[in-house]
């Protein structure tokens, strides 16, 4: 509630300080860490032939003023304070660090949890806290040695990653809770996204599941999540959260038990039903756990351990560094013409990585305009004001840039539910699977293949999770023929985000497009094409 009262004042202050002139009231000493100086912000000129609406402030109220003239208009090209920008840059690097997802996902699938000594949490104290947690949640939170091992393992070996996840939780959890409450679901389900995706909206598993809630392509389609060449709504935080709420509600209705519903969310309801049958009708998760797939056997314990650590974070000395944005301090606007992230970032004076973080469902860094589709742009509230006030001029500038010969905007292609692929010379299962964002085992299962051998001309049924790269390759080819491409050699510790920061105009999505890659994984020595255009 505090944001509701502070927000108008905050916006007014930001607009005033951004558009006004700052002057020092007193002489500033050289040793002062924060200096107040008088300056005129740098500007650039664009030609506006439309109605431009600005806001004038009178007391607590603002009044729109329309200027209907063709004229040159100055847009502020504001520079940020370097120390603060560096801190923000480090935060954004954390947001785009895919290692979080690999750590969490890998620990559930492969990690061997061994007993560790953790004197700060005696067994009796843990039992007491689990009993308290059990009393306030519908999940079956009972002490058992397996759960104790996982909790202590996380506390001892994953403190750093847990702190980062808590900071991201400060951003996502309020929105999760709103959607879960709308469907009368336990709010603690928000912790499921931590173990599903490590709160990475573009996380992609080895079998093709994607987003905060890790929807497979077909399951996402069932719950209304669209996938096209431009858009993957599985990566949209709000849409995917609503879809997850609907799916979990239906699973709970089927099993009438939250532990089993979570297990079914991970492995599919069929595997849980088979485990129940094989155990003679037993419906206690812990008693059928050894009959579930290996990943699912570790899934519910990981969820309960994560819930415990987040609920008792203060007692264990965890502190969130806090998010750069709060969900409540952002807003959306429906786009009226095709526009790129780079264009948005340029006109509202935001780093393009922030635009990407707030709009993760747009795969190519482009927000399309398609008839009968409602695609929205999310920005901080103060940037939304700038965008709306100069909307038509911004679209005119974007259209001018998009119409240039070297713009190379790919065409919108709706993602089919199923395709028939004809095997070509040089094809192999791994290459075909990578092309469509699926696993080799999936291709084999869909087509009843017992070996990896293929014949030229053979037809394969594929359920793709991403479009074919043909349009992307065309775009890369156009870009690289202009002689403005640099080859970058990946070094130890590099990530796509850190590399994008080395080259003006480069983004994570662009680097993926230029190099025809879908994963965030990099290996030292790998060569990447970077366009300098």
Coordinates of C-alpha atoms in Angstrom, one line a residue:
X1 CA 0.0 0.0 0.0
X2 CA 2.9 2.4 0.7
X3 CA 3.7 2.5 -3.1
X4 CA 0.2 3.8 -3.9
X5 CA 0.7 6.8 -1.7
X6 CA 4.3 7.5 -2.7
X7 CA 4.0 6.8 -6.5
X8 CA 2.5 10.2 -7.7
X9 CA 5.0 12.1 -5.7
X10 CA 7.9 9.9 -7.0
X11 CA 6.8 10.3 -10.6
X12 CA 6.4 14.1 -10.3
X13 CA 9.9 14.3 -8.7
X14 CA 11.5 12.2 -11.4
X15 CA 9.9 14.1 -14.2
X16 CA 10.8 17.4 -12.6
X17 CA 14.4 16.5 -12.1
X18 CA 14.7 14.9 -15.5
X19 CA 13.2 17.9 -17.5
X20 CA 14.2 20.8 -15.2
X21 CA 17.6 22.4 -14.6
X22 CA 19.5 21.5 -11.5
X23 CA 21.4 24.3 -9.7
X24 CA 23.6 24.3 -6.6
X25 CA 22.3 26.4 -3.7
X26 CA 25.7 26.3 -2.0
X27 CA 29.2 25.9 -3.2
X28 CA 30.1 22.2 -3.4
X29 CA 33.3 21.0 -1.8
X30 CA 35.7 18.9 -3.8
X31 CA 35.6 16.1 -1.2
X32 CA 31.8 15.8 -1.3
X33 CA 30.8 12.3 -2.6
X34 CA 27.7 13.7 -4.3
X35 CA 28.2 16.9 -6.3
X36 CA 25.3 19.2 -7.3
X37 CA 26.1 21.1 -10.5
X38 CA 24.3 23.3 -13.0
X39 CA 24.2 21.8 -16.5
X40 CA 22.1 21.6 -19.6
X41 CA 21.2 18.0 -20.5
X42 CA 22.5 16.9 -23.9
X43 CA 19.8 16.6 -26.6
X44 CA 19.1 15.3 -30.0
X45 CA 16.7 16.5 -32.6
X46 CA 13.9 14.6 -34.4
X47 CA 11.3 15.9 -36.9
X48 CA 7.8 15.6 -35.4
X49 CA 4.7 15.9 -37.7
X50 CA 1.9 15.0 -35.3
X51 CA 0.2 15.9 -32.1
X52 CA 2.6 15.9 -29.2
X53 CA 1.1 15.9 -25.7
X54 CA 3.0 17.2 -22.8
X55 CA 2.0 17.6 -19.1
X56 CA 2.0 20.8 -17.1
X57 CA 1.8 20.6 -13.3
X58 CA -0.4 22.8 -11.2
X59 CA -0.1 21.9 -7.6
X60 CA -0.9 18.2 -7.2
X61 CA -2.6 17.9 -10.6
X62 CA -1.2 17.6 -14.1
X63 CA -2.9 18.9 -17.2
X64 CA -2.3 17.6 -20.8
X65 CA -1.3 20.3 -23.3
X66 CA -1.5 19.4 -27.0
X67 CA 0.9 21.0 -29.5
X68 CA -0.4 20.4 -33.1
X69 CA 2.5 21.6 -35.2
X70 CA 5.2 20.3 -37.5
X71 CA 8.5 21.2 -35.9
X72 CA 11.9 20.0 -34.8
X73 CA 11.7 18.7 -31.3
X74 CA 14.5 18.2 -28.8
X75 CA 14.6 14.9 -26.9
X76 CA 16.8 14.7 -23.9
X77 CA 19.7 12.2 -24.2
X78 CA 20.3 11.9 -20.4
X79 CA 23.5 10.4 -19.0
X80 CA 23.5 8.4 -15.8
X81 CA 25.8 8.7 -12.8
X82 CA 28.6 6.3 -13.4
X83 CA 28.8 4.6 -10.0
X84 CA 25.1 4.0 -9.8
X85 CA 25.1 2.8 -13.4
X86 CA 27.8 0.3 -12.6
X87 CA 25.8 -1.0 -9.7
X88 CA 22.7 -1.3 -11.9
X89 CA 24.8 -3.0 -14.6
X90 CA 26.0 -5.6 -12.1
X91 CA 22.4 -6.3 -11.1
X92 CA 21.4 -6.7 -14.7
X93 CA 24.2 -9.2 -15.2
X94 CA 22.7 -11.3 -12.4
X95 CA 19.4 -11.2 -14.1
X96 CA 20.8 -12.5 -17.3
X97 CA 23.1 -15.1 -15.7
X98 CA 21.8 -18.5 -16.8
X99 CA 24.0 -20.3 -14.4
X100 CA 21.3 -19.9 -11.7
X101 CA 18.9 -22.1 -13.7
X102 CA 21.6 -24.6 -14.5
X103 CA 22.5 -24.9 -10.8
X104 CA 18.9 -25.3 -9.5
X105 CA 17.8 -27.6 -12.4
X106 CA 20.9 -29.7 -12.2
X107 CA 20.7 -30.1 -8.5
X108 CA 17.2 -31.6 -8.7
X109 CA 18.1 -33.9 -11.6
X110 CA 21.6 -35.0 -10.9
X111 CA 23.0 -33.8 -7.6
X112 CA 23.7 -36.4 -4.9
X113 CA 22.5 -34.9 -1.6
X114 CA 24.8 -36.1 1.1
X115 CA 24.5 -35.6 4.8
X116 CA 26.3 -32.4 6.0
X117 CA 26.9 -31.0 9.4
X118 CA 25.1 -27.7 10.0
X119 CA 25.4 -26.9 13.7
X120 CA 23.3 -23.7 13.3
X121 CA 20.2 -25.8 12.7
X122 CA 19.8 -28.7 15.3
X123 CA 17.4 -31.4 14.3
X124 CA 15.0 -30.5 17.1
X125 CA 14.8 -26.9 16.0
X126 CA 14.2 -27.9 12.4
X127 CA 11.3 -30.2 13.5
X128 CA 9.8 -27.4 15.5
X129 CA 9.9 -25.0 12.5
X130 CA 8.6 -27.6 10.1
X131 CA 5.7 -28.2 12.4
X132 CA 5.0 -24.5 12.5
X133 CA 5.2 -24.3 8.7
X134 CA 2.9 -27.3 8.3
X135 CA 0.3 -25.6 10.4
X136 CA 0.1 -22.6 8.1
X137 CA 0.2 -24.2 4.7
X138 CA -1.9 -26.9 2.9
X139 CA 1.3 -28.7 1.9
X140 CA 2.4 -31.8 3.8
X141 CA 5.4 -30.4 5.5
X142 CA 6.5 -33.1 7.9
X143 CA 10.0 -33.8 9.2
X144 CA 11.9 -36.7 7.6
X145 CA 15.7 -37.3 7.3
X146 CA 15.6 -36.9 3.5
X147 CA 14.1 -33.4 3.8
X148 CA 16.6 -32.5 6.6
X149 CA 19.5 -33.5 4.4
X150 CA 18.3 -31.3 1.5
X151 CA 17.6 -28.2 3.7
X152 CA 21.0 -28.4 5.4
X153 CA 22.7 -29.0 2.0
X154 CA 21.1 -25.9 0.6
X155 CA 21.9 -23.8 3.7
X156 CA 25.6 -24.8 3.6
X157 CA 26.3 -25.0 -0.2
X158 CA 23.9 -22.6 -1.9
X159 CA 23.8 -19.5 0.3
X160 CA 24.9 -17.2 -2.5
X161 CA 22.4 -18.4 -5.1
X162 CA 19.6 -18.4 -2.5
X163 CA 20.3 -14.7 -1.7
X164 CA 20.1 -13.8 -5.5
X165 CA 16.9 -15.8 -5.8
X166 CA 15.4 -13.9 -2.9
X167 CA 16.2 -10.6 -4.6
X168 CA 14.5 -11.7 -7.7
X169 CA 11.6 -13.0 -5.6
X170 CA 11.1 -9.4 -4.4
X171 CA 10.2 -8.5 -7.9
X172 CA 8.2 -11.5 -9.0
X173 CA 6.4 -12.8 -5.9
X174 CA 3.8 -9.9 -5.6
X175 CA 2.6 -10.7 -9.1
X176 CA 2.7 -14.5 -8.4
X177 CA 0.6 -14.0 -5.3
X178 CA -2.0 -11.9 -7.1
X179 CA -2.5 -14.6 -9.7
X180 CA -2.5 -17.4 -7.3
X181 CA -5.1 -15.6 -5.1
X182 CA -7.3 -15.0 -8.1
X183 CA -7.6 -18.8 -8.5
X184 CA -7.8 -19.6 -4.8
X185 CA -4.5 -21.4 -4.7
X186 CA -2.0 -21.5 -1.9
X187 CA 0.3 -18.5 -2.1
X188 CA 3.3 -20.8 -1.2
X189 CA 3.1 -22.1 -4.8
X190 CA 5.2 -19.1 -5.7
X191 CA 8.2 -21.1 -4.5
X192 CA 7.6 -23.6 -7.2
X193 CA 8.9 -21.1 -9.8
X194 CA 12.2 -21.0 -7.9
X195 CA 12.9 -24.7 -8.5
X196 CA 11.3 -24.7 -11.9
X197 CA 13.3 -21.9 -13.5
X198 CA 15.4 -20.2 -10.8
X199 CA 13.1 -17.2 -11.5
X200 CA 14.6 -16.8 -15.0
X201 CA 11.8 -16.0 -17.4
X202 CA 13.8 -17.2 -20.5
X203 CA 15.1 -20.4 -18.8
X204 CA 15.0 -23.4 -21.1
X205 CA 15.4 -27.0 -20.0
X206 CA 17.1 -29.7 -21.9
X207 CA 13.8 -31.2 -23.0
X208 CA 12.4 -27.9 -24.3
X209 CA 10.3 -26.6 -21.4
X210 CA 10.6 -22.8 -21.1
X211 CA 9.8 -19.8 -18.9
X212 CA 9.4 -19.1 -15.2
X213 CA 6.9 -22.1 -14.9
X214 CA 8.7 -24.3 -17.5
X215 CA 5.8 -25.1 -19.9
X216 CA 6.4 -27.6 -22.6
X217 CA 5.2 -26.4 -26.1
X218 CA 2.1 -28.5 -26.2
X219 CA 1.1 -27.9 -22.6
X220 CA 1.6 -24.2 -23.1
X221 CA -0.7 -24.3 -26.1
X222 CA -3.4 -26.1 -24.0
X223 CA -3.4 -23.1 -21.7
X224 CA -3.4 -20.4 -24.3
X225 CA 0.3 -19.6 -24.5
X226 CA 1.3 -18.6 -28.0
X227 CA 4.6 -19.3 -29.7
X228 CA 5.7 -17.6 -33.0
X229 CA 8.9 -16.4 -34.6
X230 CA 8.6 -13.1 -32.5
X231 CA 6.8 -14.2 -29.4
X232 CA 7.0 -17.0 -26.8
X233 CA 4.3 -16.3 -24.2
X234 CA 5.7 -19.1 -22.0
X235 CA 8.4 -16.5 -21.2
X236 CA 5.7 -13.8 -20.3
X237 CA 5.7 -13.6 -16.5
X238 CA 2.1 -12.7 -16.1
X239 CA 0.6 -14.9 -18.8
X240 CA 2.6 -17.9 -17.9
X241 CA 1.8 -17.5 -14.2
X242 CA -1.9 -17.4 -15.0
X243 CA -1.5 -20.5 -17.1
X244 CA 0.4 -22.3 -14.3
X245 CA -2.3 -21.4 -11.8
X246 CA -5.0 -22.9 -14.1
X247 CA -2.9 -26.0 -14.7
X248 CA -2.1 -26.5 -11.0
X249 CA -5.8 -26.0 -10.1
X250 CA -6.8 -28.7 -12.5
X251 CA -4.1 -31.1 -11.2
X252 CA -5.2 -30.6 -7.6
X253 CA -8.8 -31.2 -8.6
X254 CA -7.6 -34.6 -10.1
X255 CA -5.5 -35.8 -7.2
X256 CA -7.0 -33.8 -4.3
X257 CA -3.5 -33.6 -2.7
X258 CA -1.0 -30.7 -3.2
X259 CA 2.1 -32.9 -3.0
X260 CA 0.8 -35.2 -5.8
X261 CA -0.4 -32.1 -7.8
X262 CA 3.2 -30.8 -7.7
X263 CA 4.6 -34.1 -8.7
X264 CA 2.2 -34.3 -11.6
X265 CA 3.2 -30.7 -12.6
X266 CA 6.7 -31.9 -12.9
X267 CA 6.4 -35.4 -14.5
X268 CA 2.9 -35.3 -15.9
X269 CA -0.3 -36.7 -14.3
X270 CA 0.2 -40.1 -16.1
X271 CA 3.4 -40.9 -14.2
X272 CA 1.8 -40.0 -10.8
X273 CA -1.2 -42.2 -11.6
X274 CA 1.1 -45.1 -12.6
X275 CA 3.0 -44.7 -9.3
X276 CA -0.2 -44.8 -7.3
X277 CA -1.3 -48.0 -9.1
X278 CA 2.1 -49.7 -8.6
X279 CA 2.0 -48.9 -4.9
X280 CA -1.5 -50.5 -4.5
X281 CA -3.4 -47.2 -4.3
X282 CA -1.2 -45.4 -1.9
X283 CA -1.6 -41.6 -2.2
X284 CA 1.1 -40.3 0.2
X285 CA 3.8 -38.7 -1.9
X286 CA 6.6 -40.0 0.4
X287 CA 5.4 -43.6 0.0
X288 CA 5.2 -43.5 -3.8
X289 CA 8.3 -41.4 -4.3
X290 CA 10.6 -44.3 -5.2
X291 CA 8.1 -45.2 -8.0
X292 CA 8.3 -41.8 -9.7
X293 CA 10.9 -40.6 -12.2
X294 CA 14.2 -39.6 -10.7
X295 CA 13.7 -35.9 -11.3
X296 CA 10.3 -35.9 -9.7
X297 CA 11.5 -37.9 -6.7
X298 CA 13.7 -34.9 -5.9
X299 CA 11.2 -32.3 -6.9
X300 CA 8.8 -32.0 -4.0
X301 CA 11.6 -32.2 -1.4
X302 CA 13.4 -29.4 -3.3
X303 CA 10.2 -27.4 -3.2
X304 CA 9.7 -27.9 0.5
X305 CA 13.3 -27.1 1.3
X306 CA 13.1 -23.9 -0.7
X307 CA 9.8 -23.0 1.0
X308 CA 11.5 -23.5 4.4
X309 CA 14.5 -21.4 3.6
X310 CA 12.5 -18.5 2.2
X311 CA 10.0 -18.6 5.1
X312 CA 12.8 -18.7 7.7
X313 CA 15.3 -16.5 5.7
X314 CA 15.8 -14.0 8.5
X315 CA 16.5 -16.7 11.1
X316 CA 19.3 -18.0 8.8
X317 CA 20.8 -14.6 8.1
X318 CA 19.7 -14.2 4.5
X319 CA 19.2 -10.7 3.2
X320 CA 17.8 -9.7 -0.2
X321 CA 19.7 -7.0 -2.1
X322 CA 16.3 -6.0 -3.5
X323 CA 15.2 -5.7 -7.1
X324 CA 16.1 -2.9 -9.5
X325 CA 12.4 -2.6 -10.2
X326 CA 9.2 -3.4 -8.3
X327 CA 6.4 -4.9 -10.3
X328 CA 4.1 -2.3 -8.9
X329 CA 6.3 0.5 -10.3
X330 CA 6.0 -0.7 -13.9
X331 CA 3.1 -0.4 -16.4
X332 CA 2.2 -1.6 -19.9
X333 CA 1.1 0.1 -23.1
X334 CA -0.3 -1.7 -26.2
X335 CA 1.9 -1.2 -29.2
X336 CA 0.4 0.3 -32.3
X337 CA 3.2 -0.4 -34.7
X338 CA 6.3 -2.7 -34.9
X339 CA 9.1 -1.4 -32.7
X340 CA 12.4 -2.9 -31.5
X341 CA 13.9 -2.9 -28.0
X342 CA 16.8 -0.8 -29.2
X343 CA 14.3 1.9 -30.5
X344 CA 12.3 1.8 -27.3
X345 CA 15.5 2.1 -25.2
X346 CA 16.8 5.0 -27.2
X347 CA 13.7 7.2 -27.0
X348 CA 13.0 6.6 -23.3
X349 CA 16.6 6.6 -22.2
X350 CA 16.8 3.1 -20.7
X351 CA 19.5 0.5 -21.2
X352 CA 18.2 -2.1 -23.7
X353 CA 18.9 -4.8 -21.2
X354 CA 16.3 -3.3 -18.9
X355 CA 13.7 -3.3 -21.7
X356 CA 14.6 -7.0 -22.3
X357 CA 14.2 -7.9 -18.7
X358 CA 10.8 -6.3 -18.5
X359 CA 9.6 -7.8 -21.8
X360 CA 11.1 -11.4 -21.9
X361 CA 8.5 -12.9 -24.2
X362 CA 9.8 -11.1 -27.3
X363 CA 12.4 -13.5 -28.6
X364 CA 14.1 -11.3 -31.1
X365 CA 14.0 -8.0 -29.3
X366 CA 11.1 -6.9 -31.5
X367 CA 7.5 -6.2 -30.5
X368 CA 5.4 -7.0 -33.5
X369 CA 2.1 -5.3 -34.6
X370 CA -0.3 -8.0 -35.8
X371 CA -4.0 -7.5 -36.6
X372 CA -6.2 -9.0 -33.8
X373 CA -3.2 -9.5 -31.5
X374 CA -2.6 -7.4 -28.4
X375 CA 1.1 -7.1 -27.8
X376 CA 2.2 -4.9 -24.9
X377 CA 5.3 -3.1 -23.9
X378 CA 6.2 -3.0 -20.1
X379 CA 8.3 -0.1 -18.8
X380 CA 8.9 1.7 -15.5
X381 CA 6.1 4.1 -14.9
X382 CA 8.2 7.2 -15.5
X383 CA 9.3 5.9 -18.9
X384 CA 5.7 5.0 -19.9
X385 CA 4.8 8.6 -19.4
X386 CA 7.6 9.7 -21.8
X387 CA 6.5 7.1 -24.4
X388 CA 2.8 8.0 -24.3
X389 CA 3.5 11.7 -24.5
X390 CA 5.5 11.3 -27.7
X391 CA 3.9 8.1 -29.0
X392 CA 3.2 9.0 -32.7
X393 CA 6.6 10.6 -33.1
X394 CA 8.3 7.6 -31.6
X395 CA 6.4 5.2 -34.0
X396 CA 7.4 7.5 -37.0
X397 CA 11.0 7.3 -36.0
X398 CA 10.8 3.5 -35.6
X399 CA 9.1 3.2 -39.0
X400 CA 11.8 5.3 -40.7
X401 CA 14.5 3.1 -39.2
X402 CA 12.7 -0.1 -40.0
X403 CA 12.2 0.9 -43.7
X404 CA 15.9 1.3 -44.2
X405 CA 17.4 -1.3 -46.5
X406 CA 19.7 -2.7 -43.8
X407 CA 17.1 -3.0 -41.1
X408 CA 16.6 -6.7 -41.7
X409 CA 13.4 -7.1 -39.7
X410 CA 12.4 -10.8 -39.9
X411 CA 8.8 -11.8 -40.9
X412 CA 6.3 -12.9 -38.4
X413 CA 5.7 -16.6 -38.6
X414 CA 3.1 -18.4 -36.4
X415 CA 4.5 -21.5 -34.7
X416 CA 2.7 -24.7 -35.9
X417 CA 1.7 -27.3 -33.4
X418 CA 3.3 -30.0 -35.5
X419 CA 5.4 -30.2 -38.7
X420 CA 6.6 -32.9 -41.1
X421 CA 10.3 -32.7 -41.6
X422 CA 12.1 -34.3 -44.6
X423 CA 15.6 -35.5 -43.8
X424 CA 18.3 -33.9 -46.0
X425 CA 21.8 -35.0 -46.8
X426 CA 24.1 -34.2 -43.8
X427 CA 21.2 -34.2 -41.3
X428 CA 21.4 -36.1 -38.0
X429 CA 19.1 -36.3 -35.0
X430 CA 21.0 -33.8 -32.9
X431 CA 21.0 -31.2 -35.6
X432 CA 17.3 -31.5 -36.3
X433 CA 16.4 -31.5 -32.6
X434 CA 18.5 -28.3 -32.0
X435 CA 16.9 -26.6 -35.0
X436 CA 13.4 -27.0 -33.5
X437 CA 14.4 -26.7 -29.9
X438 CA 13.5 -30.2 -28.9
X439 CA 15.4 -33.2 -27.5
X440 CA 16.8 -36.2 -29.5
X441 CA 14.9 -38.6 -27.3
X442 CA 11.7 -36.7 -28.1
X443 CA 12.2 -37.0 -31.9
X444 CA 12.9 -40.7 -31.5
X445 CA 9.8 -41.2 -29.4
X446 CA 7.5 -39.2 -31.7
X447 CA 8.7 -41.3 -34.7
X448 CA 9.1 -44.7 -33.1
X449 CA 12.9 -44.7 -33.8
X450 CA 15.0 -47.4 -32.1
X451 CA 18.4 -46.0 -33.3
X452 CA 19.9 -42.7 -34.3
X453 CA 20.2 -43.7 -38.0
X454 CA 18.3 -41.6 -40.6
X455 CA 17.8 -41.9 -44.3
X456 CA 17.8 -39.0 -46.8
X457 CA 14.1 -38.4 -47.7
X458 CA 12.8 -39.9 -44.5
X459 CA 9.8 -38.0 -43.0
X460 CA 9.8 -37.1 -39.3
X461 CA 7.0 -35.7 -37.2
X462 CA 8.3 -32.8 -35.0
X463 CA 6.5 -30.8 -32.3
X464 CA 8.7 -27.7 -32.3
X465 CA 9.3 -25.4 -29.4
X466 CA 11.0 -22.7 -31.6
X467 CA 10.6 -21.7 -35.3
X468 CA 13.0 -22.9 -37.9
X469 CA 16.1 -20.8 -38.2
X470 CA 15.7 -20.2 -41.9
X471 CA 14.4 -16.6 -41.5
X472 CA 17.1 -15.9 -38.9
X473 CA 19.8 -17.2 -41.2
X474 CA 18.6 -15.0 -44.0
X475 CA 18.8 -12.0 -41.6
X476 CA 22.3 -12.9 -40.4
X477 CA 23.5 -13.4 -44.0
X478 CA 22.3 -10.0 -45.0
X479 CA 24.1 -8.4 -42.0
X480 CA 27.3 -10.3 -42.5
X481 CA 27.8 -9.5 -46.2
X482 CA 28.4 -5.8 -45.4
X483 CA 31.9 -6.5 -44.0
X484 CA 31.0 -5.0 -40.6
X485 CA 31.3 -8.2 -38.6
X486 CA 33.8 -8.8 -35.8
X487 CA 34.7 -12.3 -34.5
X488 CA 34.8 -12.5 -30.7
X489 CA 36.6 -15.3 -28.9
X490 CA 34.8 -16.4 -25.8
X491 CA 36.9 -16.2 -22.6
X492 CA 36.6 -17.9 -19.2
X493 CA 33.8 -16.3 -17.2
X494 CA 32.1 -14.8 -20.3
X495 CA 28.3 -14.8 -20.6
X496 CA 26.1 -13.6 -23.5
X497 CA 25.1 -10.6 -21.4
X498 CA 28.7 -9.7 -20.5
X499 CA 29.8 -10.0 -24.1
X500 CA 26.9 -7.8 -25.3
X501 CA 28.1 -5.0 -22.9
X502 CA 31.5 -4.9 -24.8
X503 CA 29.9 -3.9 -28.1
X504 CA 27.5 -0.8 -28.5
X505 CA 24.2 -1.9 -30.0
X506 CA 24.7 -5.6 -29.2
X507 CA 22.1 -7.4 -27.1
X508 CA 21.8 -11.0 -25.8
X509 CA 19.1 -11.7 -28.4
X510 CA 21.1 -10.2 -31.3
X511 CA 24.1 -12.3 -30.5
X512 CA 21.9 -15.4 -30.5
X513 CA 20.5 -14.3 -33.9
X514 CA 23.8 -13.5 -35.5
X515 CA 25.2 -16.9 -34.4
X516 CA 22.1 -19.0 -34.9
X517 CA 22.2 -20.3 -31.3
X518 CA 19.3 -20.9 -29.0
X519 CA 21.1 -21.8 -25.7
X520 CA 22.9 -19.4 -23.3
X521 CA 25.7 -21.8 -22.8
X522 CA 29.2 -20.7 -24.0
X523 CA 32.5 -22.5 -24.0
X524 CA 35.9 -20.8 -23.8
X525 CA 37.5 -20.5 -27.3
X526 CA 34.1 -20.4 -29.0
X527 CA 33.9 -17.9 -31.9
X528 CA 31.0 -15.5 -32.0
X529 CA 30.0 -13.1 -34.8
X530 CA 29.3 -9.6 -33.6
X531 CA 27.8 -7.1 -36.0
X532 CA 29.3 -3.6 -35.8
X533 CA 26.5 -2.0 -37.8

